[in-house]
Amino acid sequence: MLYIPCMKVGQNDVKALINLEDARKELVSPLLNMRGIERHLNDFLADWGDYAYLMDISRSALDIANDVIGERDLHNPNNHFENKRNWFVEVKAKNSSLIPVVSWLDTDNARDIIQQARLLLAEFDTIAIRVACPSEIAGPSWDRAMSILDAIPDPENILVILDFGDRSPISTINGGTLDHSLSALDNYEVYGVALVSSSFPSQKPQSGSSSTALCHDIVWQAEARQLNDSINLIYGDYAGTNPGAAVEYIQGMAVIPFASYYVPNEWWLKRLGRDKEFENYVQLAREIRQLPDYHGDDFCWATREYGRISQTNERYGNNGVWNGFRANQHICATLQFLQYEDDGDILSIDDML
């Protein structure tokens, strides 16, 4: 497990994942946030293969009352979230590589959360606990995570996810808050710690213009690796999306073709055309292929699609389809970077700045 991209259970996110090659799936363990209908999840479970994946359940107000979350009442705390635990077991029956994720709101009953984790460990070899972290890390969510680890007799079977959302830690220096947090987790001898964040810009360029944006996630997580060499530290991000940005379509909203391409540690971004002028994706595909650091058409599923679209002018898709392309290419470029070795040493921070 080298890389954890956080993604939604949606049609195009699922396509981005199942179109990864097997060699990449061995190293990528997506954290899926369940929302919507189960059909897209079932597509993922059938086509992902025997590779580890993590599953959480959305807490978004727009998601919890609808479709599978509302129908199955998955956030009902009765009997230590029995509905949620049973649902995880059902998912495991369809694809046994599941690592269930325990997450919580500060208002959730602490005993129910702790017992949920203990009961899941009776059904699964490994579980994850997801800590919603402010920049300073300390707070109610961190305290809850410590309580869970104190109550679990075998914390070596727990993956701890430190999820910073669209933020990053306030400090990555020796003796700083992140250093102390990693040391505390190391004392529990947990299975590993995943660091998750996103610096993908929430604002897109004006139509007809392009821009670039630095990816800070790779930089600060590389600094974090220098703090503790005994803990299993796993890189994580939001696969070229910003969890703090508005994602829901509102009636009447302009849908302007948008493309992004990632070469660590920088995104190229461009919007082109007017509302629903999706034919502009042909030109965007051509511009991506002309970027100086383009990986080539054979790099991944997304680049193969860019090559096809730019040459055939056919089946160029829409914004949702291209969101899937962006996620697939971002995952593959990130994984390539994480695997990169320079004369036997991992690429240094200085090489990224």
mmCIF file of C-alpha atoms in Angstrom:
data_model
loop_
_atom_site.group_PDB
_atom_site.id
_atom_site.type_symbol
_atom_site.label_atom_id
_atom_site.label_comp_id
_atom_site.label_asym_id
_atom_site.label_seq_id
_atom_site.Cartn_x
_atom_site.Cartn_y
_atom_site.Cartn_z
ATOM 1 C CA MET A 1 0.000 0.000 0.000
ATOM 2 C CA LEU A 2 1.882 3.017 -1.318
ATOM 3 C CA TYR A 3 -0.837 5.539 -2.122
ATOM 4 C CA ILE A 4 -4.400 6.236 -0.949
ATOM 5 C CA PRO A 5 -6.467 8.501 -3.225
ATOM 6 C CA CYS A 6 -9.781 9.602 -1.688
ATOM 7 C CA MET A 7 -12.685 9.443 -4.131
ATOM 8 C CA LYS A 8 -16.474 9.347 -4.267
ATOM 9 C CA VAL A 9 -18.506 6.321 -5.285
ATOM 10 C CA GLY A 10 -19.649 7.863 -8.551
ATOM 11 C CA GLN A 11 -19.695 6.684 -12.144
ATOM 12 C CA ASN A 12 -16.636 8.575 -13.356
ATOM 13 C CA ASP A 13 -14.552 8.109 -10.203
ATOM 14 C CA VAL A 14 -15.171 4.380 -10.499
ATOM 15 C CA LYS A 15 -14.090 4.428 -14.155
ATOM 16 C CA ALA A 16 -10.894 6.239 -13.161
ATOM 17 C CA LEU A 17 -10.088 3.417 -10.744
ATOM 18 C CA ILE A 18 -11.112 0.295 -12.621
ATOM 19 C CA ASN A 19 -9.147 1.478 -15.666
ATOM 20 C CA LEU A 20 -5.911 1.398 -13.679
ATOM 21 C CA GLU A 21 -3.579 -1.381 -14.757
ATOM 22 C CA ASP A 22 -3.084 -4.321 -12.368
ATOM 23 C CA ALA A 23 0.499 -3.309 -11.584
ATOM 24 C CA ARG A 24 -0.806 0.047 -10.384
ATOM 25 C CA LYS A 25 -3.740 -1.446 -8.485
ATOM 26 C CA GLU A 26 -1.241 -3.427 -6.411
ATOM 27 C CA LEU A 27 0.118 -0.139 -5.018
ATOM 28 C CA VAL A 28 -3.010 2.045 -4.980
ATOM 29 C CA SER A 29 -5.633 1.506 -2.268
ATOM 30 C CA PRO A 30 -8.484 3.951 -2.890
ATOM 31 C CA LEU A 31 -10.532 5.333 -0.036
ATOM 32 C CA LEU A 32 -14.085 5.395 -1.387
ATOM 33 C CA ASN A 33 -16.694 7.645 0.163
ATOM 34 C CA MET A 34 -20.054 5.903 -0.292
ATOM 35 C CA ARG A 35 -22.873 8.067 -1.602
ATOM 36 C CA GLY A 36 -25.658 7.707 -4.126
ATOM 37 C CA ILE A 37 -26.801 4.368 -5.509
ATOM 38 C CA GLU A 38 -25.131 0.992 -5.119
ATOM 39 C CA ARG A 39 -24.885 0.327 -8.862
ATOM 40 C CA HIS A 40 -21.655 2.307 -9.183
ATOM 41 C CA LEU A 41 -20.238 0.577 -6.113
ATOM 42 C CA ASN A 42 -21.143 -2.814 -7.551
ATOM 43 C CA ASP A 43 -19.342 -1.889 -10.780
ATOM 44 C CA PHE A 44 -16.237 -1.101 -8.744
ATOM 45 C CA LEU A 45 -16.445 -4.265 -6.648
ATOM 46 C CA ALA A 46 -16.799 -6.443 -9.742
ATOM 47 C CA ASP A 47 -13.931 -4.881 -11.698
ATOM 48 C CA TRP A 48 -11.388 -3.755 -9.078
ATOM 49 C CA GLY A 49 -9.933 -7.202 -8.509
ATOM 50 C CA ASP A 50 -8.168 -8.679 -5.501
ATOM 51 C CA TYR A 51 -6.545 -5.446 -4.396
ATOM 52 C CA ALA A 52 -7.030 -3.596 -1.113
ATOM 53 C CA TYR A 53 -9.544 -0.766 -0.990
ATOM 54 C CA LEU A 54 -11.036 1.273 1.847
ATOM 55 C CA MET A 55 -14.683 2.244 2.304
ATOM 56 C CA ASP A 56 -16.209 5.085 4.303
ATOM 57 C CA ILE A 57 -19.777 6.420 4.244
ATOM 58 C CA SER A 58 -20.527 10.041 3.430
ATOM 59 C CA ARG A 59 -21.709 12.352 6.185
ATOM 60 C CA SER A 60 -22.782 15.065 3.730
ATOM 61 C CA ALA A 61 -26.256 16.411 4.432
ATOM 62 C CA LEU A 62 -27.063 15.957 0.737
ATOM 63 C CA ASP A 63 -26.145 12.268 0.858
ATOM 64 C CA ILE A 64 -27.305 10.868 4.170
ATOM 65 C CA ALA A 65 -31.058 11.051 3.511
ATOM 66 C CA ASN A 66 -30.963 9.617 -0.004
ATOM 67 C CA ASP A 67 -30.299 6.362 -1.820
ATOM 68 C CA VAL A 68 -28.418 3.617 -0.016
ATOM 69 C CA ILE A 69 -27.380 5.669 3.038
ATOM 70 C CA GLY A 70 -30.928 6.731 3.795
ATOM 71 C CA GLU A 71 -32.571 3.501 2.673
ATOM 72 C CA ARG A 72 -30.299 1.346 4.842
ATOM 73 C CA ASP A 73 -30.089 3.931 7.653
ATOM 74 C CA LEU A 74 -26.318 3.455 7.712
ATOM 75 C CA HIS A 75 -25.600 6.169 10.276
ATOM 76 C CA ASN A 76 -28.046 4.790 12.838
ATOM 77 C CA PRO A 77 -25.986 4.382 16.061
ATOM 78 C CA ASN A 78 -28.216 1.650 17.517
ATOM 79 C CA ASN A 79 -26.308 -1.417 18.693
ATOM 80 C CA HIS A 80 -22.981 0.260 17.935
ATOM 81 C CA PHE A 81 -23.849 1.123 14.307
ATOM 82 C CA GLU A 82 -25.127 -2.347 13.524
ATOM 83 C CA ASN A 83 -26.624 -1.297 10.166
ATOM 84 C CA LYS A 84 -23.291 0.070 9.014
ATOM 85 C CA ARG A 85 -21.380 -2.988 10.208
ATOM 86 C CA ASN A 86 -23.776 -5.341 8.452
ATOM 87 C CA TRP A 87 -23.475 -3.323 5.260
ATOM 88 C CA PHE A 88 -19.671 -3.553 5.383
ATOM 89 C CA VAL A 89 -19.964 -7.333 5.698
ATOM 90 C CA GLU A 90 -22.219 -7.389 2.623
ATOM 91 C CA VAL A 91 -19.672 -5.352 0.658
ATOM 92 C CA LYS A 92 -16.913 -7.721 1.765
ATOM 93 C CA ALA A 93 -18.941 -10.654 0.417
ATOM 94 C CA LYS A 94 -18.776 -9.062 -3.054
ATOM 95 C CA ASN A 95 -15.074 -8.182 -2.866
ATOM 96 C CA SER A 96 -13.139 -9.531 0.099
ATOM 97 C CA SER A 97 -10.275 -7.001 -0.109
ATOM 98 C CA LEU A 98 -12.272 -4.415 1.852
ATOM 99 C CA ILE A 99 -10.781 -2.384 4.694
ATOM 100 C CA PRO A 100 -13.745 -0.701 6.450
ATOM 101 C CA VAL A 101 -13.277 2.828 7.744
ATOM 102 C CA VAL A 102 -14.520 4.029 11.116
ATOM 103 C CA SER A 103 -15.244 7.758 11.061
ATOM 104 C CA TRP A 104 -17.348 9.932 13.312
ATOM 105 C CA LEU A 105 -18.791 13.305 14.148
ATOM 106 C CA ASP A 106 -17.810 14.934 17.420
ATOM 107 C CA THR A 107 -21.437 14.543 18.508
ATOM 108 C CA ASP A 108 -21.403 10.748 18.069
ATOM 109 C CA ASN A 109 -21.429 8.697 21.248
ATOM 110 C CA ALA A 110 -17.856 7.698 22.071
ATOM 111 C CA ARG A 111 -18.789 4.240 23.333
ATOM 112 C CA ASP A 112 -20.695 3.414 20.134
ATOM 113 C CA ILE A 113 -17.706 4.420 17.995
ATOM 114 C CA ILE A 114 -15.241 2.417 20.078
ATOM 115 C CA GLN A 115 -17.455 -0.671 20.118
ATOM 116 C CA GLN A 116 -18.032 -0.334 16.379
ATOM 117 C CA ALA A 117 -14.265 -0.522 15.840
ATOM 118 C CA ARG A 118 -13.911 -3.530 18.167
ATOM 119 C CA LEU A 119 -16.755 -5.407 16.468
ATOM 120 C CA LEU A 120 -15.426 -4.684 12.976
ATOM 121 C CA LEU A 121 -12.052 -6.121 13.978
ATOM 122 C CA ALA A 122 -13.866 -9.387 14.678
ATOM 123 C CA GLU A 123 -14.998 -9.463 11.023
ATOM 124 C CA PHE A 124 -11.997 -7.939 9.222
ATOM 125 C CA ASP A 125 -8.250 -8.494 9.404
ATOM 126 C CA THR A 126 -7.579 -4.753 9.138
ATOM 127 C CA ILE A 127 -9.728 -1.683 9.725
ATOM 128 C CA ALA A 128 -9.023 2.031 9.400
ATOM 129 C CA ILE A 129 -9.961 4.934 11.637
ATOM 130 C CA ARG A 130 -10.310 8.315 9.948
ATOM 131 C CA VAL A 131 -9.315 11.341 12.000
ATOM 132 C CA ALA A 132 -10.611 14.696 10.746
ATOM 133 C CA CYS A 133 -7.613 16.901 11.481
ATOM 134 C CA PRO A 134 -7.419 20.674 11.800
ATOM 135 C CA SER A 135 -4.030 22.168 10.967
ATOM 136 C CA GLU A 136 -2.902 21.810 14.583
ATOM 137 C CA ILE A 137 -4.190 18.173 14.692
ATOM 138 C CA ALA A 138 -5.158 18.301 18.374
ATOM 139 C CA GLY A 139 -8.865 18.416 19.092
ATOM 140 C CA PRO A 140 -11.935 16.236 19.714
ATOM 141 C CA SER A 141 -11.369 13.987 16.687
ATOM 142 C CA TRP A 142 -7.772 13.260 17.721
ATOM 143 C CA ASP A 143 -8.870 12.569 21.303
ATOM 144 C CA ARG A 144 -11.484 10.120 19.998
ATOM 145 C CA ALA A 145 -8.837 8.310 17.954
ATOM 146 C CA MET A 146 -6.637 7.933 21.036
ATOM 147 C CA SER A 147 -9.597 6.494 22.955
ATOM 148 C CA ILE A 148 -10.190 3.924 20.226
ATOM 149 C CA LEU A 149 -6.543 2.858 20.191
ATOM 150 C CA ASP A 150 -6.521 2.613 23.995
ATOM 151 C CA ALA A 151 -9.537 0.298 23.866
ATOM 152 C CA ILE A 152 -8.275 -2.005 21.108
ATOM 153 C CA PRO A 153 -6.114 -4.956 22.222
ATOM 154 C CA ASP A 154 -4.477 -5.293 18.786
ATOM 155 C CA PRO A 155 -3.843 -1.806 17.313
ATOM 156 C CA GLU A 156 -1.342 -3.353 14.892
ATOM 157 C CA ASN A 157 -4.408 -4.179 12.782
ATOM 158 C CA ILE A 158 -5.497 -0.541 12.521
ATOM 159 C CA LEU A 159 -4.595 1.924 9.795
ATOM 160 C CA VAL A 160 -4.901 5.499 11.063
ATOM 161 C CA ILE A 161 -5.917 8.080 8.445
ATOM 162 C CA LEU A 162 -5.026 11.679 9.304
ATOM 163 C CA ASP A 163 -7.340 13.568 6.957
ATOM 164 C CA PHE A 164 -6.521 17.271 6.659
ATOM 165 C CA GLY A 165 -9.036 17.914 3.887
ATOM 166 C CA ASP A 166 -8.029 21.068 2.015
ATOM 167 C CA ARG A 167 -5.528 22.041 4.712
ATOM 168 C CA SER A 168 -2.080 20.878 5.804
ATOM 169 C CA PRO A 169 -0.423 20.588 9.238
ATOM 170 C CA ILE A 170 0.595 23.821 10.882
ATOM 171 C CA SER A 171 4.121 22.451 11.337
ATOM 172 C CA THR A 172 6.255 19.655 9.886
ATOM 173 C CA ILE A 173 9.404 20.441 11.875
ATOM 174 C CA ASN A 174 11.066 18.181 14.420
ATOM 175 C CA GLY A 175 9.284 18.603 17.728
ATOM 176 C CA GLY A 176 6.204 20.099 16.054
ATOM 177 C CA THR A 177 2.598 18.974 16.284
ATOM 178 C CA LEU A 178 2.800 16.439 13.453
ATOM 179 C CA ASP A 179 6.021 14.992 14.852
ATOM 180 C CA HIS A 180 4.414 14.486 18.264
ATOM 181 C CA SER A 181 1.300 12.962 16.687
ATOM 182 C CA LEU A 182 3.289 10.459 14.631
ATOM 183 C CA SER A 183 5.345 9.519 17.690
ATOM 184 C CA ALA A 184 2.168 8.916 19.673
ATOM 185 C CA LEU A 185 0.788 6.649 16.944
ATOM 186 C CA ASP A 186 4.120 4.850 16.634
ATOM 187 C CA ASN A 187 3.901 3.958 20.319
ATOM 188 C CA TYR A 188 0.712 2.013 19.577
ATOM 189 C CA GLU A 189 2.517 0.074 16.813
ATOM 190 C CA VAL A 190 -0.384 0.643 14.432
ATOM 191 C CA TYR A 191 -0.407 -0.980 10.992
ATOM 192 C CA GLY A 192 0.342 2.369 9.392
ATOM 193 C CA VAL A 193 -0.545 6.034 9.145
ATOM 194 C CA ALA A 194 -1.993 7.576 5.994
ATOM 195 C CA LEU A 195 -1.595 11.314 5.511
ATOM 196 C CA VAL A 196 -4.353 12.794 3.351
ATOM 197 C CA SER A 197 -4.733 16.349 2.062
ATOM 198 C CA SER A 198 -5.588 18.337 -1.042
ATOM 199 C CA SER A 199 -4.154 21.600 -2.340
ATOM 200 C CA PHE A 200 -5.996 21.355 -5.668
ATOM 201 C CA PRO A 201 -7.322 24.868 -6.367
ATOM 202 C CA SER A 202 -10.966 25.542 -5.583
ATOM 203 C CA GLN A 203 -11.131 28.262 -8.244
ATOM 204 C CA LYS A 204 -10.873 27.516 -11.961
ATOM 205 C CA PRO A 205 -9.418 29.937 -14.540
ATOM 206 C CA GLN A 206 -11.667 32.115 -16.675
ATOM 207 C CA SER A 207 -12.921 30.532 -19.886
ATOM 208 C CA GLY A 208 -10.346 30.829 -22.634
ATOM 209 C CA SER A 209 -7.430 31.115 -20.208
ATOM 210 C CA SER A 210 -5.087 28.683 -18.502
ATOM 211 C CA SER A 211 -3.233 28.733 -15.207
ATOM 212 C CA THR A 212 -0.932 26.596 -13.095
ATOM 213 C CA ALA A 213 -1.098 25.679 -9.421
ATOM 214 C CA LEU A 214 1.464 24.086 -7.144
ATOM 215 C CA CYS A 215 0.680 20.828 -5.367
ATOM 216 C CA HIS A 216 1.797 21.351 -1.765
ATOM 217 C CA ASP A 217 0.688 17.900 -0.617
ATOM 218 C CA ILE A 218 3.727 16.106 -1.976
ATOM 219 C CA VAL A 219 6.055 18.661 -0.381
ATOM 220 C CA TRP A 220 4.700 18.607 3.159
ATOM 221 C CA GLN A 221 4.212 14.845 3.139
ATOM 222 C CA ALA A 222 7.828 14.413 2.021
ATOM 223 C CA GLU A 223 8.855 16.561 4.977
ATOM 224 C CA ALA A 224 6.710 14.373 7.234
ATOM 225 C CA ARG A 225 8.622 11.283 6.110
ATOM 226 C CA GLN A 226 11.776 12.757 7.606
ATOM 227 C CA LEU A 227 10.185 13.004 11.043
ATOM 228 C CA ASN A 228 9.759 9.299 11.774
ATOM 229 C CA ASP A 229 11.417 6.476 9.861
ATOM 230 C CA SER A 230 9.977 3.661 11.986
ATOM 231 C CA ILE A 231 6.299 4.165 11.186
ATOM 232 C CA ASN A 232 4.627 2.904 7.999
ATOM 233 C CA LEU A 233 3.694 6.277 6.471
ATOM 234 C CA ILE A 234 1.396 6.216 3.431
ATOM 235 C CA TYR A 235 0.824 9.072 0.997
ATOM 236 C CA GLY A 236 -2.755 10.188 0.404
ATOM 237 C CA ASP A 237 -4.652 12.912 -1.427
ATOM 238 C CA TYR A 238 -7.973 13.655 -3.130
ATOM 239 C CA ALA A 239 -6.916 12.627 -6.660
ATOM 240 C CA GLY A 240 -6.984 16.065 -8.246
ATOM 241 C CA THR A 241 -10.079 17.385 -6.487
ATOM 242 C CA ASN A 242 -10.681 19.792 -3.615
ATOM 243 C CA PRO A 243 -12.963 18.416 -0.871
ATOM 244 C CA GLY A 244 -13.833 21.947 0.216
ATOM 245 C CA ALA A 245 -15.061 23.063 -3.206
ATOM 246 C CA ALA A 246 -18.707 23.014 -4.261
ATOM 247 C CA VAL A 247 -19.374 19.820 -6.221
ATOM 248 C CA GLU A 248 -23.137 19.680 -6.563
ATOM 249 C CA TYR A 249 -24.766 20.887 -9.773
ATOM 250 C CA ILE A 250 -27.320 23.669 -9.278
ATOM 251 C CA GLN A 251 -30.045 24.173 -11.870
ATOM 252 C CA GLY A 252 -28.992 26.899 -14.284
ATOM 253 C CA MET A 253 -25.296 26.687 -13.404
ATOM 254 C CA ALA A 254 -22.984 27.144 -16.403
ATOM 255 C CA VAL A 255 -21.034 23.969 -17.195
ATOM 256 C CA ILE A 256 -17.918 25.174 -19.007
ATOM 257 C CA PRO A 257 -15.480 22.555 -20.340
ATOM 258 C CA PHE A 258 -12.553 22.237 -17.932
ATOM 259 C CA ALA A 259 -9.361 20.191 -18.117
ATOM 260 C CA SER A 260 -6.402 19.699 -15.828
ATOM 261 C CA TYR A 261 -3.104 17.849 -16.203
ATOM 262 C CA TYR A 262 -0.727 16.938 -13.390
ATOM 263 C CA VAL A 263 3.039 16.610 -13.369
ATOM 264 C CA PRO A 264 4.336 16.579 -9.776
ATOM 265 C CA ASN A 265 4.302 19.029 -8.282
ATOM 266 C CA GLU A 266 2.197 21.293 -10.548
ATOM 267 C CA TRP A 267 -1.255 21.273 -12.139
ATOM 268 C CA TRP A 268 -2.034 22.862 -15.500
ATOM 269 C CA LEU A 269 -5.649 24.016 -15.702
ATOM 270 C CA LYS A 270 -7.776 25.447 -18.495
ATOM 271 C CA ARG A 271 -11.405 26.232 -19.273
ATOM 272 C CA LEU A 272 -12.594 26.720 -22.827
ATOM 273 C CA GLY A 273 -15.893 27.695 -24.437
ATOM 274 C CA ARG A 274 -19.307 28.446 -23.021
ATOM 275 C CA ASP A 275 -22.030 26.526 -21.210
ATOM 276 C CA LYS A 276 -22.149 22.870 -22.337
ATOM 277 C CA GLU A 277 -19.957 23.449 -25.417
ATOM 278 C CA PHE A 278 -18.407 20.038 -24.869
ATOM 279 C CA GLU A 279 -16.955 19.924 -28.392
ATOM 280 C CA ASN A 280 -14.204 22.144 -26.960
ATOM 281 C CA TYR A 281 -12.823 19.042 -25.259
ATOM 282 C CA VAL A 282 -11.266 18.099 -28.592
ATOM 283 C CA GLN A 283 -9.117 21.240 -28.464
ATOM 284 C CA LEU A 284 -8.369 20.732 -24.767
ATOM 285 C CA ALA A 285 -7.145 17.201 -25.502
ATOM 286 C CA ARG A 286 -4.857 18.584 -28.193
ATOM 287 C CA GLU A 287 -3.459 21.232 -25.852
ATOM 288 C CA ILE A 288 -2.760 18.654 -23.148
ATOM 289 C CA ARG A 289 -0.783 16.553 -25.612
ATOM 290 C CA GLN A 290 1.337 19.623 -26.440
ATOM 291 C CA LEU A 291 2.297 20.324 -22.828
ATOM 292 C CA PRO A 292 6.096 20.121 -22.352
ATOM 293 C CA ASP A 293 5.861 17.472 -19.604
ATOM 294 C CA TYR A 294 3.097 15.376 -21.174
ATOM 295 C CA HIS A 295 3.743 11.734 -20.315
ATOM 296 C CA GLY A 296 2.736 10.381 -23.728
ATOM 297 C CA ASP A 297 -0.411 8.718 -25.026
ATOM 298 C CA ASP A 298 0.540 5.309 -23.624
ATOM 299 C CA PHE A 299 1.051 6.518 -20.046
ATOM 300 C CA CYS A 300 -2.405 5.649 -18.701
ATOM 301 C CA TRP A 301 -6.080 5.243 -19.580
ATOM 302 C CA ALA A 302 -6.659 9.012 -19.483
ATOM 303 C CA THR A 303 -3.791 9.839 -21.840
ATOM 304 C CA ARG A 304 -4.945 7.141 -24.232
ATOM 305 C CA GLU A 305 -8.339 8.838 -24.243
ATOM 306 C CA TYR A 306 -6.735 12.251 -24.826
ATOM 307 C CA GLY A 307 -4.914 10.836 -27.827
ATOM 308 C CA ARG A 308 -8.052 9.224 -29.209
ATOM 309 C CA ILE A 309 -10.230 12.319 -28.761
ATOM 310 C CA SER A 310 -7.695 14.710 -30.285
ATOM 311 C CA GLN A 311 -7.325 12.540 -33.379
ATOM 312 C CA THR A 312 -10.894 11.319 -33.968
ATOM 313 C CA ASN A 313 -12.998 14.267 -32.687
ATOM 314 C CA GLU A 314 -15.441 11.613 -31.453
ATOM 315 C CA ARG A 315 -16.922 10.645 -28.076
ATOM 316 C CA TYR A 316 -15.242 13.590 -26.378
ATOM 317 C CA GLY A 317 -17.453 13.368 -23.301
ATOM 318 C CA ASN A 318 -18.510 16.045 -20.850
ATOM 319 C CA ASN A 319 -17.294 17.549 -17.595
ATOM 320 C CA GLY A 320 -18.100 14.409 -15.609
ATOM 321 C CA VAL A 321 -16.223 12.160 -18.021
ATOM 322 C CA TRP A 322 -13.230 14.482 -17.900
ATOM 323 C CA ASN A 323 -13.289 14.518 -14.108
ATOM 324 C CA GLY A 324 -12.678 10.785 -14.377
ATOM 325 C CA PHE A 325 -9.811 11.336 -16.818
ATOM 326 C CA ARG A 326 -8.275 13.903 -14.467
ATOM 327 C CA ALA A 327 -8.439 11.545 -11.484
ATOM 328 C CA ASN A 328 -6.939 8.629 -13.427
ATOM 329 C CA GLN A 329 -4.035 10.688 -14.776
ATOM 330 C CA HIS A 330 -3.410 12.302 -11.377
ATOM 331 C CA ILE A 331 -3.273 8.909 -9.667
ATOM 332 C CA CYS A 332 -0.841 7.508 -12.229
ATOM 333 C CA ALA A 333 1.435 10.574 -12.160
ATOM 334 C CA THR A 334 1.468 10.577 -8.357
ATOM 335 C CA LEU A 335 2.218 6.870 -8.206
ATOM 336 C CA GLN A 336 5.060 7.258 -10.697
ATOM 337 C CA PHE A 337 6.533 9.989 -8.506
ATOM 338 C CA LEU A 338 6.219 7.924 -5.333
ATOM 339 C CA GLN A 339 7.971 5.012 -7.036
ATOM 340 C CA TYR A 340 10.739 7.182 -8.425
ATOM 341 C CA GLU A 341 14.205 6.503 -7.122
ATOM 342 C CA ASP A 342 17.213 8.636 -7.896
ATOM 343 C CA ASP A 343 20.370 6.544 -7.582
ATOM 344 C CA GLY A 344 18.680 4.446 -4.936
ATOM 345 C CA ASP A 345 17.339 7.374 -2.910
ATOM 346 C CA ILE A 346 13.817 8.753 -2.829
ATOM 347 C CA LEU A 347 13.601 12.102 -4.613
ATOM 348 C CA SER A 348 14.474 14.872 -2.177
ATOM 349 C CA ILE A 349 12.376 17.883 -1.238
ATOM 350 C CA ASP A 350 14.872 20.143 -3.011
ATOM 351 C CA ASP A 351 14.102 18.364 -6.284
ATOM 352 C CA MET A 352 10.456 19.376 -5.966
ATOM 353 C CA LEU A 353 10.895 23.102 -5.304
#
